[in-house]
Short mmCIF file of C-alpha atoms in Angstrom, two decimals:
data_model
loop_
_atom_site.label_atom_id
_atom_site.label_comp_id
_atom_site.label_asym_id
_atom_site.label_seq_id
_atom_site.Cartn_x
_atom_site.Cartn_y
_atom_site.Cartn_z
CA MET M 112 31.58 -85.14 -67.11
CA SER M 113 30.99 -86.71 -63.30
CA VAL M 114 28.20 -83.90 -62.79
CA ASN M 115 26.30 -85.12 -65.94
CA ARG M 116 26.28 -88.53 -64.86
CA ARG M 117 25.31 -87.65 -61.36
CA GLN M 118 22.43 -85.60 -61.83
CA VAL M 119 19.46 -85.46 -63.58
CA MET M 120 19.22 -81.89 -64.29
CA ALA M 121 22.66 -81.34 -65.16
CA GLY M 122 24.25 -79.75 -68.60
CA ALA M 123 21.89 -80.28 -71.43
CA GLY M 124 19.11 -82.13 -69.72
CA THR M 125 18.37 -79.04 -67.79
CA ALA M 126 18.38 -76.35 -70.92
CA GLY M 127 16.16 -79.34 -72.62
CA LEU M 128 13.30 -79.73 -69.99
CA GLY M 129 13.42 -75.80 -69.34
CA PHE M 130 13.90 -76.55 -65.74
CA ALA M 131 16.03 -73.56 -63.77
CA LEU M 132 16.82 -73.48 -60.01
CA ALA M 133 16.64 -69.38 -59.81
CA GLY M 134 14.12 -68.76 -57.13
CA ALA M 135 13.48 -72.16 -56.31
CA VAL M 136 15.64 -72.18 -52.67
CA GLU M 137 12.71 -69.67 -51.15
CA ALA M 138 9.99 -71.56 -52.72
CA VAL M 139 10.90 -74.82 -51.25
CA PHE M 140 9.99 -73.70 -48.14
CA ALA M 141 7.54 -70.94 -48.69
CA GLY M 142 5.40 -73.84 -49.48
CA THR M 143 4.75 -74.34 -45.85
CA ALA M 144 5.08 -70.90 -44.67
CA ASN M 145 1.44 -70.88 -43.50
CA ALA M 146 0.97 -74.64 -42.62
CA GLY M 147 -0.57 -76.09 -39.63
CA THR M 148 -3.58 -78.31 -39.46
CA PRO M 149 -6.95 -75.69 -40.03
CA ALA M 150 -8.85 -75.81 -37.01
CA ALA M 151 -12.12 -76.28 -39.07
CA PHE M 152 -10.60 -79.41 -40.80
CA LYS M 153 -12.73 -82.25 -40.89
CA GLY M 154 -11.39 -84.57 -43.25
CA TYR M 155 -12.08 -84.78 -46.94
CA GLY M 156 -15.04 -87.53 -46.43
CA GLU M 157 -14.72 -91.16 -46.74
CA LEU M 158 -12.74 -93.04 -49.92
CA VAL M 159 -14.73 -94.18 -53.22
CA PRO M 160 -13.33 -97.50 -53.89
CA ASP M 161 -10.92 -97.42 -57.20
CA PRO M 162 -12.41 -99.83 -60.30
CA LYS M 163 -8.77 -100.47 -61.20
CA LYS M 164 -7.93 -101.41 -57.37
CA VAL M 165 -4.96 -99.04 -56.99
CA VAL M 166 -5.67 -96.19 -54.90
CA ASP M 167 -9.24 -95.38 -53.32
CA LEU M 168 -9.51 -91.51 -52.77
CA PRO M 169 -12.17 -89.34 -51.65
CA LYS M 170 -14.76 -87.88 -54.18
CA GLY M 171 -13.33 -85.18 -56.47
CA PHE M 172 -9.71 -86.47 -56.09
CA SER M 173 -7.75 -88.40 -58.52
CA TYR M 174 -4.19 -90.15 -59.11
CA SER M 175 -1.96 -91.24 -61.91
CA VAL M 176 1.12 -93.74 -61.75
CA PHE M 177 4.38 -93.51 -63.17
CA SER M 178 7.92 -94.66 -62.61
CA ARG M 179 7.20 -98.68 -61.66
CA ALA M 180 9.99 -100.77 -60.07
CA GLY M 181 10.95 -103.44 -62.50
CA LYS M 182 8.65 -102.61 -65.47
CA ASP M 183 10.21 -98.85 -66.64
CA THR M 184 13.39 -98.20 -67.97
CA LEU M 185 15.52 -95.44 -66.90
CA ASP M 186 16.93 -92.67 -69.04
CA GLY M 187 20.48 -92.25 -69.41
CA PRO M 188 23.42 -94.03 -70.32
CA GLY M 189 23.07 -97.93 -69.41
CA GLY M 190 19.72 -97.78 -68.71
CA GLY M 191 18.53 -100.17 -66.50
CA LEU M 192 14.98 -100.87 -64.74
CA VAL M 193 13.80 -98.60 -62.21
CA PRO M 194 14.89 -100.38 -58.79
CA ALA M 195 12.68 -101.35 -56.24
CA SER M 196 11.36 -100.16 -52.56
CA HIS M 197 10.41 -96.71 -53.22
CA ASP M 198 10.75 -94.85 -49.98
CA GLY M 199 11.22 -91.29 -48.82
CA MET M 200 11.17 -88.56 -51.31
CA ARG M 201 11.16 -84.88 -51.78
CA ALA M 202 9.80 -82.51 -54.12
CA PHE M 203 11.92 -79.60 -55.45
CA PRO M 204 10.61 -76.84 -57.30
CA ALA M 205 11.87 -76.38 -60.89
CA GLY M 206 9.92 -74.00 -63.30
CA ALA M 207 6.21 -73.22 -63.52
CA GLY M 208 4.10 -76.42 -63.04
CA ARG M 209 7.27 -78.60 -62.72
CA SER M 210 9.14 -80.33 -59.95
CA VAL M 211 12.38 -82.73 -59.49
CA LEU M 212 11.70 -85.57 -57.03
CA VAL M 213 14.65 -87.52 -55.44
CA ARG M 214 13.34 -90.94 -54.17
CA ASN M 215 14.89 -93.31 -52.01
CA HIS M 216 15.40 -97.02 -52.34
CA GLU M 217 15.62 -99.21 -49.81
CA LEU M 218 17.70 -102.10 -50.63
CA SER M 219 19.88 -104.34 -48.88
CA PRO M 220 22.32 -106.78 -50.14
CA GLY M 221 21.14 -110.12 -51.37
CA THR M 222 17.91 -108.54 -52.73
CA LYS M 223 16.80 -110.16 -56.04
CA ASP M 224 15.02 -106.96 -56.79
CA PRO M 225 16.37 -104.43 -59.24
CA ILE M 226 18.91 -102.69 -57.38
CA VAL M 227 20.04 -98.76 -58.18
CA PRO M 228 22.22 -99.07 -61.43
CA GLN M 229 25.47 -98.40 -60.56
CA ARG M 230 26.61 -95.88 -63.33
CA PRO M 231 30.26 -94.34 -62.76
CA GLY M 232 30.35 -91.34 -60.36
CA LEU M 233 27.86 -92.65 -58.34
CA VAL M 234 28.95 -95.52 -56.38
CA TYR M 235 29.80 -95.45 -52.92
CA ASP M 236 30.07 -99.28 -52.23
CA PRO M 237 29.52 -101.81 -54.93
CA ALA M 238 28.42 -104.46 -52.52
CA ALA M 239 25.29 -102.28 -51.29
CA PRO M 240 22.34 -102.00 -53.92
CA GLY M 241 20.67 -98.81 -52.82
CA GLY M 242 20.66 -95.39 -53.32
CA THR M 243 18.49 -92.96 -55.03
CA THR M 244 16.64 -91.95 -58.16
CA THR M 245 15.95 -88.88 -59.38
CA LEU M 246 12.63 -88.02 -61.55
CA ALA M 247 12.00 -84.79 -63.57
CA VAL M 248 8.04 -84.38 -63.55
CA ALA M 249 5.37 -82.02 -64.64
CA GLY M 250 2.33 -82.63 -62.76
CA ASP M 251 1.64 -85.97 -63.22
CA ARG M 252 3.51 -86.53 -66.07
CA LEU M 253 7.50 -88.26 -66.07
CA LEU M 254 9.80 -86.36 -68.06
CA ARG M 255 12.83 -88.14 -67.46
CA HIS M 256 14.14 -90.58 -64.39
CA ILE M 257 17.79 -91.57 -63.81
CA PRO M 258 19.78 -92.95 -60.51
CA SER M 259 21.59 -90.33 -58.44
CA LEU M 260 23.26 -92.03 -56.02
CA ALA M 261 23.89 -95.54 -55.78
CA GLY M 262 26.33 -98.42 -53.57
CA THR M 263 24.47 -97.31 -50.21
CA TYR M 264 22.70 -99.43 -47.94
CA ARG M 265 18.81 -99.55 -47.09
CA ASN M 266 18.22 -95.71 -48.11
CA CYS M 267 15.16 -95.35 -45.77
CA ALA M 268 13.80 -91.72 -45.54
CA GLY M 269 15.63 -88.23 -45.38
CA GLY M 270 14.59 -84.64 -45.92
CA GLY M 271 15.32 -81.72 -47.79
CA THR M 272 17.60 -78.70 -46.79
CA PRO M 273 16.79 -75.24 -47.40
CA TRP M 274 19.51 -74.87 -50.30
CA ASN M 275 17.35 -77.67 -52.26
CA THR M 276 19.21 -80.54 -51.94
CA TRP M 277 18.40 -84.15 -50.43
CA LEU M 278 19.84 -85.65 -47.69
CA SER M 279 19.05 -89.44 -47.93
CA CYS M 280 19.64 -91.88 -44.88
CA GLU M 281 21.02 -95.08 -44.67
CA GLU M 282 19.07 -97.03 -41.67
CA THR M 283 21.60 -99.41 -41.00
CA GLU M 284 24.75 -100.01 -38.86
CA ALA M 285 26.38 -102.57 -41.12
CA THR M 286 30.35 -102.53 -41.61
CA PRO M 287 32.46 -105.28 -43.19
CA ALA M 288 33.15 -106.48 -39.79
CA THR M 289 29.13 -107.52 -39.50
CA GLU M 290 28.77 -108.48 -43.52
CA ALA M 291 31.53 -109.62 -45.23
CA VAL M 292 30.27 -108.80 -48.50
CA LEU M 293 30.50 -104.99 -47.88
CA THR M 294 33.91 -103.19 -48.62
CA LYS M 295 32.77 -99.69 -46.44
CA ARG M 296 30.90 -99.00 -43.11
CA HIS M 297 27.24 -97.99 -43.41
CA GLY M 298 24.95 -95.84 -41.33
CA TYR M 299 25.56 -92.67 -43.03
CA VAL M 300 23.50 -89.81 -44.69
CA PHE M 301 24.53 -88.42 -48.05
CA GLU M 302 23.75 -85.44 -49.80
CA VAL M 303 22.20 -85.54 -53.25
CA ASP M 304 21.54 -82.38 -55.39
CA PRO M 305 19.09 -82.63 -58.05
CA PHE M 306 20.33 -79.23 -59.82
CA GLY M 307 23.87 -80.56 -60.14
CA ARG M 308 25.92 -78.31 -57.97
CA LEU M 309 28.28 -80.91 -56.30
CA HIS M 310 31.05 -81.93 -58.72
CA ASP M 311 32.21 -85.14 -56.62
CA ALA M 312 34.01 -88.16 -58.25
CA ALA M 313 31.98 -90.51 -55.71
CA PRO M 314 29.18 -89.97 -53.10
CA VAL M 315 31.01 -88.54 -49.63
CA PRO M 316 29.09 -89.83 -46.39
CA LEU M 317 28.43 -87.06 -44.05
CA ALA M 318 30.10 -88.67 -40.93
CA ALA M 319 29.48 -85.69 -38.56
CA LEU M 320 25.83 -86.34 -38.89
CA GLY M 321 26.59 -89.50 -37.20
CA ARG M 322 26.95 -93.34 -38.14
CA PHE M 323 23.75 -94.76 -37.00
CA ALA M 324 20.27 -96.37 -38.47
CA HIS M 325 19.16 -92.98 -39.90
CA GLU M 326 15.80 -92.55 -40.57
CA ALA M 327 15.02 -89.08 -41.53
CA VAL M 328 16.05 -85.42 -41.41
CA ALA M 329 14.36 -81.97 -40.79
CA VAL M 330 16.38 -78.59 -41.20
CA ASP M 331 15.42 -75.38 -39.53
CA PRO M 332 16.01 -72.98 -41.97
CA ARG M 333 16.15 -70.01 -39.68
CA ASP M 334 19.66 -71.31 -37.96
CA GLY M 335 20.49 -74.20 -40.21
CA THR M 336 20.29 -76.91 -37.48
CA LEU M 337 19.38 -80.31 -38.38
CA TYR M 338 17.34 -82.79 -36.51
CA LEU M 339 17.65 -86.47 -36.77
CA THR M 340 15.57 -89.79 -36.27
CA GLU M 341 17.00 -93.27 -35.44
CA ASP M 342 14.91 -96.11 -36.17
CA ALA M 343 16.48 -98.85 -33.92
CA ALA M 344 16.09 -101.13 -30.70
CA LYS M 345 17.60 -102.76 -27.89
CA PRO M 346 18.15 -100.17 -27.08
CA TYR M 347 15.47 -97.97 -28.56
CA GLY M 348 16.86 -95.25 -30.95
CA LEU M 349 17.11 -91.46 -30.06
CA VAL M 350 16.33 -88.31 -31.54
CA TYR M 351 19.35 -86.27 -32.60
CA ARG M 352 20.38 -82.31 -33.09
CA PHE M 353 23.15 -81.30 -35.30
CA GLN M 354 24.92 -77.74 -35.20
CA PRO M 355 26.88 -77.46 -38.39
CA LYS M 356 29.69 -75.38 -38.52
CA ARG M 357 28.58 -73.72 -41.67
CA PRO M 358 24.80 -73.23 -41.45
CA ASN M 359 22.49 -72.93 -44.15
CA GLY M 360 26.22 -72.81 -46.03
CA GLY M 361 24.75 -74.67 -49.34
CA PRO M 362 25.33 -77.93 -51.10
CA GLY M 363 28.54 -79.69 -49.63
CA SER M 364 28.54 -77.40 -46.55
CA LEU M 365 27.71 -80.17 -43.73
CA ARG M 366 31.18 -81.71 -44.78
CA ALA M 367 32.51 -78.97 -42.56
CA GLY M 368 31.41 -80.94 -39.32
CA GLY M 369 29.48 -79.69 -36.46
CA LYS M 370 28.29 -80.87 -32.92
CA LEU M 371 25.95 -83.83 -32.69
CA GLN M 372 23.67 -84.17 -29.65
CA ALA M 373 21.22 -86.31 -28.34
CA LEU M 374 17.25 -85.38 -27.16
CA GLN M 375 16.94 -85.47 -23.23
CA VAL M 376 13.48 -84.80 -21.48
CA PRO M 377 14.12 -84.94 -18.00
CA ALA M 378 12.25 -87.62 -16.06
CA VAL M 379 11.38 -89.13 -19.26
CA ARG M 380 13.21 -92.32 -20.27
CA ASP M 381 10.79 -93.38 -22.98
CA LEU M 382 8.07 -90.96 -25.19
CA SER M 383 5.86 -93.96 -25.30
CA ALA M 384 4.72 -93.03 -21.64
CA VAL M 385 2.99 -89.96 -22.50
CA ARG M 386 -0.64 -90.57 -23.19
CA ASP M 387 -2.67 -87.29 -23.21
CA LEU M 388 -2.58 -85.01 -26.11
CA GLY M 389 -1.40 -81.54 -25.34
CA THR M 390 1.45 -82.82 -22.90
CA ARG M 391 4.33 -80.18 -23.17
CA LEU M 392 7.54 -81.44 -22.22
CA SER M 393 10.85 -79.17 -21.52
CA VAL M 394 13.96 -80.39 -23.55
CA THR M 395 17.66 -80.48 -23.41
CA TRP M 396 20.43 -81.78 -25.47
CA VAL M 397 23.49 -84.15 -24.49
CA ASP M 398 26.62 -84.33 -26.50
CA VAL M 399 27.44 -87.54 -28.34
CA PRO M 400 30.38 -88.88 -27.20
CA ASP M 401 31.37 -90.59 -30.22
CA PRO M 402 29.39 -89.83 -33.86
CA ASP M 403 31.20 -92.23 -36.33
CA ALA M 404 30.32 -94.96 -33.60
CA THR M 405 33.80 -96.62 -33.50
CA THR M 406 33.36 -99.43 -31.33
CA VAL M 407 30.06 -98.79 -29.76
CA SER M 408 26.32 -97.99 -31.45
CA VAL M 409 25.81 -94.06 -30.94
CA ARG M 410 22.31 -95.17 -28.96
CA ALA M 411 24.34 -97.35 -26.55
CA GLN M 412 26.98 -94.72 -25.69
CA PHE M 413 24.51 -93.14 -23.21
CA ASP M 414 22.60 -94.44 -19.78
CA ASN M 415 18.97 -94.88 -20.04
CA ALA M 416 18.76 -91.84 -17.48
CA LYS M 417 20.85 -89.34 -19.69
CA VAL M 418 18.80 -89.73 -22.93
CA THR M 419 15.00 -89.83 -23.88
CA ARG M 420 14.36 -92.86 -26.33
CA VAL M 421 11.78 -93.27 -28.67
CA PRO M 422 10.29 -96.45 -29.96
CA LYS M 423 10.32 -96.60 -33.66
CA ALA M 424 11.21 -92.82 -34.26
CA GLU M 425 10.33 -92.55 -37.78
CA GLY M 426 9.16 -89.15 -39.92
CA ILE M 427 10.27 -85.83 -39.23
CA PHE M 428 9.35 -82.37 -41.06
CA TRP M 429 9.71 -78.88 -40.67
CA SER M 430 6.99 -76.35 -40.88
CA ARG M 431 6.18 -72.93 -39.41
CA GLY M 432 8.78 -72.49 -37.11
CA VAL M 433 8.14 -76.05 -35.67
CA ILE M 434 9.44 -80.06 -35.89
CA TYR M 435 6.91 -82.75 -36.52
CA LEU M 436 8.19 -86.03 -35.13
CA VAL M 437 6.80 -89.30 -35.71
CA SER M 438 6.83 -92.64 -33.36
CA SER M 439 5.40 -95.41 -35.32
CA TYR M 440 4.41 -97.68 -32.53
CA ALA M 441 5.04 -98.87 -29.12
CA LYS M 442 4.78 -102.12 -27.34
CA THR M 443 5.47 -103.13 -23.89
CA SER M 444 6.27 -106.45 -25.19
CA ASP M 445 8.88 -105.21 -26.55
CA GLY M 446 10.14 -102.86 -23.67
CA ALA M 447 8.21 -99.84 -24.41
CA ALA M 448 6.84 -98.02 -21.46
CA LEU M 449 3.18 -98.08 -22.92
CA ASP M 450 1.60 -99.39 -26.04
CA HIS M 451 0.44 -97.04 -28.81
CA SER M 452 -0.23 -97.28 -32.86
CA GLY M 453 1.86 -94.04 -33.46
CA GLN M 454 2.32 -90.77 -32.06
CA VAL M 455 2.92 -87.35 -33.64
CA TRP M 456 5.10 -84.89 -31.60
CA ARG M 457 5.74 -81.16 -32.35
CA PHE M 458 8.90 -79.44 -31.06
CA ASP M 459 9.31 -75.95 -30.81
CA PRO M 460 13.02 -75.17 -31.19
CA LYS M 461 12.92 -71.69 -29.87
CA ARG M 462 11.00 -72.63 -26.41
CA ALA M 463 12.82 -75.71 -26.49
CA THR M 464 9.42 -77.66 -25.62
CA LEU M 465 7.68 -80.99 -27.30
CA GLU M 466 3.99 -81.17 -27.43
CA LEU M 467 1.97 -84.59 -28.26
CA VAL M 468 -0.50 -83.58 -30.91
CA LEU M 469 -1.50 -87.17 -32.11
CA ARG M 470 -1.68 -90.15 -30.30
CA LEU M 471 -3.31 -93.71 -32.14
CA GLU M 472 -4.61 -95.92 -29.98
CA VAL M 473 -4.17 -99.70 -30.31
CA GLY M 474 -6.80 -101.68 -32.16
CA GLY M 475 -8.02 -98.58 -34.21
CA ARG M 476 -8.58 -97.79 -37.87
CA PHE M 477 -5.14 -96.26 -38.46
CA ASP M 478 -1.66 -97.74 -37.23
CA GLY M 479 1.91 -97.24 -37.96
CA PRO M 480 2.60 -93.77 -39.21
CA ASP M 481 5.98 -93.74 -40.77
CA ASN M 482 6.87 -90.78 -43.21
CA ILE M 483 5.51 -87.43 -42.82
CA THR M 484 4.85 -84.06 -44.84
CA VAL M 485 2.66 -80.79 -44.32
CA SER M 486 0.21 -79.42 -47.13
CA PRO M 487 0.92 -76.21 -48.38
CA PHE M 488 -3.23 -75.64 -47.43
CA GLY M 489 -2.18 -76.57 -43.93
CA GLY M 490 -2.36 -79.89 -42.68
CA ILE M 491 -0.35 -83.23 -41.74
CA VAL M 492 0.04 -85.96 -44.14
CA LEU M 493 1.08 -89.28 -42.62
CA CYS M 494 2.24 -92.36 -44.37
CA GLU M 495 0.89 -95.49 -42.83
CA ASP M 496 3.46 -98.65 -42.49
CA GLY M 497 0.94 -100.53 -40.25
CA ASP M 498 -0.86 -103.78 -40.38
CA GLY M 499 -3.47 -104.99 -42.72
CA GLU M 500 -4.64 -102.01 -45.01
CA ASN M 501 -2.13 -98.97 -45.23
CA TYR M 502 -3.63 -95.33 -45.83
CA LEU M 503 -2.32 -91.86 -46.17
CA VAL M 504 -3.59 -90.18 -42.99
CA ALA M 505 -4.65 -86.33 -42.72
CA PRO M 506 -5.17 -85.46 -38.89
CA SER M 507 -7.42 -82.89 -37.83
CA ALA M 508 -6.16 -80.33 -35.14
CA ASP M 509 -8.17 -81.98 -32.37
CA GLY M 510 -6.03 -84.93 -33.22
CA THR M 511 -8.54 -87.05 -35.19
CA PRO M 512 -6.97 -89.13 -38.06
CA HIS M 513 -9.06 -88.85 -41.47
CA PRO M 514 -8.15 -90.88 -44.32
CA LEU M 515 -6.78 -89.27 -47.35
CA ALA M 516 -6.17 -92.45 -49.88
CA ARG M 517 -5.88 -96.24 -49.38
CA ASN M 518 -3.51 -98.72 -50.92
CA ALA M 519 -6.40 -100.73 -52.79
CA GLY M 520 -3.88 -103.05 -54.46
CA SER M 521 -1.75 -104.98 -51.47
CA ASP M 522 -0.94 -104.26 -47.68
CA SER M 523 1.96 -102.51 -48.72
CA GLU M 524 3.29 -99.32 -46.89
CA TRP M 525 3.06 -95.61 -48.19
CA ALA M 526 6.21 -93.67 -47.96
CA GLY M 527 7.85 -90.43 -49.23
CA ALA M 528 4.84 -88.28 -49.54
CA THR M 529 5.60 -84.74 -50.69
CA PHE M 530 3.80 -81.87 -52.56
CA SER M 531 4.88 -79.69 -55.05
CA ALA M 532 5.53 -76.28 -54.50
CA ASP M 533 2.30 -75.24 -55.74
CA GLY M 534 0.36 -77.55 -53.63
CA LYS M 535 -1.50 -78.92 -57.03
CA TRP M 536 0.19 -82.49 -56.51
CA LEU M 537 1.28 -85.01 -53.75
CA TYR M 538 3.70 -87.40 -54.83
CA ALA M 539 3.80 -90.72 -52.88
CA ASN M 540 5.30 -94.16 -53.00
CA ILE M 541 3.89 -97.69 -52.59
CA GLN M 542 7.00 -99.29 -51.29
CA GLY M 543 6.13 -102.78 -52.11
CA ASP M 544 4.06 -102.78 -55.17
CA GLY M 545 7.22 -100.09 -56.46
CA LEU M 546 4.65 -97.55 -57.38
CA THR M 547 5.00 -93.87 -57.48
CA VAL M 548 1.95 -92.09 -57.68
CA ALA M 549 0.63 -88.23 -58.14
CA ILE M 550 -2.58 -87.37 -56.60
CA THR M 551 -4.44 -84.03 -57.22
CA GLY M 552 -7.71 -82.71 -55.77
CA PRO M 553 -9.54 -80.07 -53.96
CA TRP M 554 -6.89 -79.97 -51.10
CA TRP M 555 -8.43 -76.76 -49.75
CA ARG M 556 -11.89 -78.19 -49.20
CA GLY M 557 -10.86 -79.78 -45.70
#
């Protein structure tokens, strides 16, 4: 029965909705096989004001809203309201025209917002309010949504695996010693399987992936290597590489452990120091002495000369043999080398090079990119978490950012953008408003 409690697609639920995993492992990554911003892309045009004041979109695009925090009720035993603070998310293929979404909830102890219901078999630490919900959708139609991980702390972003599971990241280093209300140490990655192949009695932290303020994860399906970002300061966070003992081993395989290493770009101590697009840097990796941060934070275990730090290291995504990496912003007043309002880097694992492909200048229209995804039709989509109005942004190949959508209802951030495998739907969250939206339109037009 633990599987039925933990997973939305388990048991009778799967049969009743007609969802199947067969063939989906290849499909989730095949969707980005030909990705990469097309050279001719010049944006989708300016945005048309939404009369409902929810989402402004280009002409020809439309949206639907579903799974509203604090308003809609979850399915399954115990019910409960949809939890607040929607964040990172991934769409997994589940049959023709259907997807399963796994969605993070970035909640901290003491919140007065609806928390992830702590149903039996889901809970890591009963004092922590965060976790994930899993949603079955057909296009823009919600079929079912239930909690799938609970009792975790500030689940920010994460990433999908080649074996169709979601790695949910805790963006914290809190322990019972630093916050007395807690009963367990936090700052881990947890694996959530929307297809019911894990049979755990309780969530299992993936300690070998490190205990730090995790932001996001990307997996290179060719060799199973994981790349992880850390959103932290004093000192700034790092980018990590994890080489598992059981690469591409399927659900639960990351528990076997592996080697965690930190990024080093010789002679560059802070990536914000790089200004020119097209700058290409050689990369090496340094072993992490104590991944579980027993007494010292992982990022503080290194002298600055031994690693390369990244102000506001945020989203990370694998596509077409490369890893895209986001730095949300940098401020010299906070100790950064140079000011910027966002960077996107492209890392080539085979060549061990890092190239700057987007830089947002301070004072421009766009700022604060956070989560990142890649369209099956080509091109990057960024979720803004900036000052003032926030956009979904689609940059062109020359590094020019273009608007894709605007939050017309508030100044809350976008998060969790993810495409259905067939490329028809872009799912995304508006965090502060507690909305998940489905956007469709002529994606190929750009």
